[in-house]
Amino acid sequence: MPFTRFTKANHHMQPILFGCALLQDETEVTFDWLFRTWLDAMGGSPPISIITNQDLGMKGAIATVFPNTHHRLCLWHIKKKFVEKLSQVYFKRSKFKKDMKKCIKKTYKKEDFEGRWMLLMNENELESNKWLQGLFDIRELWILVYNRGTFFAGMNTTRRSEGINSFFDGFETHTSNIKEFMVMRKP
């Protein structure tokens, strides 16, 4: 069963666990139920912003349940896929890696990002790469320049919650059953 955690940053930029849930699956219907339940537990106050991985079910449920919440995709999860999806240029041409990092993090106008992106695609013959085309289509969800002016507590990844995730690693494995998980034990 998928185990989901809700974390946020406190005023010291430290992660705080707000809640967690065991889910039957990771469909939009399940996330819709989870987010409505969480919203009720929070007294009806939706989050100002939320950072997630690229789960489509989660994306749809966020749009439905938290229509005024700013949703952003975790930059770390996306960058992690660059190695897998673009190994032919990512490792052979160190310039591509450096230029892509500048494109993602060091552009301060949307037009500059789009121009740099197109130049990178042309220089590396990646214009027909479907994965990159898909990323460009959803650039508002993960590129920093498109999210300026939106409060994200200085975060662009879900990595702040990794400490909390590692705490639970001692309690769950792929073979754990619910009883084993629910009985607290030292890792």
PDB file of N, CA and C in Angstrom, residues 7 19 37 63 78 93 99 130 133 140 144-145 164 169 171 173 175:
ATOM      1  N   THR A   7       4.184  16.965   4.775  1.00  0.00           N
ATOM      2  CA  THR A   7       5.173  17.720   5.538  1.00  0.00           C
ATOM      3  C   THR A   7       5.112  19.180   5.123  1.00  0.00           C
ATOM      4  N   GLY A  19       0.843  14.927   8.774  1.00  0.00           N
ATOM      5  CA  GLY A  19      -0.011  13.755   8.748  1.00  0.00           C
ATOM      6  C   GLY A  19       0.516  12.745   7.760  1.00  0.00           C
ATOM      7  N   THR A  37     -10.016  14.706   2.957  1.00  0.00           N
ATOM      8  CA  THR A  37      -9.889  14.308   4.361  1.00  0.00           C
ATOM      9  C   THR A  37      -8.868  15.185   5.066  1.00  0.00           C
ATOM     10  N   ALA A  63      -5.793  19.899  -8.351  1.00  0.00           N
ATOM     11  CA  ALA A  63      -6.548  20.910  -9.106  1.00  0.00           C
ATOM     12  C   ALA A  63      -8.010  20.950  -8.671  1.00  0.00           C
ATOM     13  N   ILE A  78      12.571  15.578 -11.231  1.00  0.00           N
ATOM     14  CA  ILE A  78      12.692  15.786 -12.678  1.00  0.00           C
ATOM     15  C   ILE A  78      14.149  15.676 -13.102  1.00  0.00           C
ATOM     16  N   ARG A  93      28.483  15.029 -23.088  1.00  0.00           N
ATOM     17  CA  ARG A  93      28.702  16.462 -23.279  1.00  0.00           C
ATOM     18  C   ARG A  93      28.454  17.185 -21.968  1.00  0.00           C
ATOM     19  N   ASP A  99      24.784  23.818 -19.162  1.00  0.00           N
ATOM     20  CA  ASP A  99      23.866  24.747 -19.823  1.00  0.00           C
ATOM     21  C   ASP A  99      22.417  24.509 -19.411  1.00  0.00           C
ATOM     22  N   LYS A 130      10.525  13.391 -27.198  1.00  0.00           N
ATOM     23  CA  LYS A 130       9.165  13.484 -26.633  1.00  0.00           C
ATOM     24  C   LYS A 130       9.177  13.825 -25.146  1.00  0.00           C
ATOM     25  N   GLN A 133       9.933  17.464 -24.796  1.00  0.00           N
ATOM     26  CA  GLN A 133       8.776  18.232 -25.263  1.00  0.00           C
ATOM     27  C   GLN A 133       7.697  18.268 -24.184  1.00  0.00           C
ATOM     28  N   GLU A 140       5.522  25.547 -16.563  1.00  0.00           N
ATOM     29  CA  GLU A 140       4.978  26.379 -15.484  1.00  0.00           C
ATOM     30  C   GLU A 140       4.949  25.638 -14.150  1.00  0.00           C
ATOM     31  N   LEU A 144      11.680  27.560 -12.300  1.00  0.00           N
ATOM     32  CA  LEU A 144      11.638  28.569 -11.242  1.00  0.00           C
ATOM     33  C   LEU A 144      11.096  29.919 -11.695  1.00  0.00           C
ATOM     34  N   VAL A 145      11.470  30.383 -12.877  1.00  0.00           N
ATOM     35  CA  VAL A 145      11.050  31.703 -13.324  1.00  0.00           C
ATOM     36  C   VAL A 145       9.518  31.813 -13.435  1.00  0.00           C
ATOM     37  N   ILE A 164      12.239  12.994   7.341  1.00  0.00           N
ATOM     38  CA  ILE A 164      11.032  12.352   7.858  1.00  0.00           C
ATOM     39  C   ILE A 164      10.823  11.023   7.135  1.00  0.00           C
ATOM     40  N   ASP A 169      11.514   4.673   7.099  1.00  0.00           N
ATOM     41  CA  ASP A 169      12.166   3.555   6.414  1.00  0.00           C
ATOM     42  C   ASP A 169      12.406   2.367   7.339  1.00  0.00           C
ATOM     43  N   PHE A 171      10.428   1.291   9.511  1.00  0.00           N
ATOM     44  CA  PHE A 171       9.153   0.661   9.838  1.00  0.00           C
ATOM     45  C   PHE A 171       8.480   0.004   8.653  1.00  0.00           C
ATOM     46  N   THR A 173       8.869  -1.889   4.706  1.00  0.00           N
ATOM     47  CA  THR A 173       9.589  -2.486   3.595  1.00  0.00           C
ATOM     48  C   THR A 173       8.540  -2.940   2.597  1.00  0.00           C
ATOM     49  N   THR A 175       7.756  -5.782   1.908  1.00  0.00           N
ATOM     50  CA  THR A 175       7.081  -6.998   2.380  1.00  0.00           C
ATOM     51  C   THR A 175       6.306  -6.787   3.682  1.00  0.00           C
TER      52      THR A 175
END
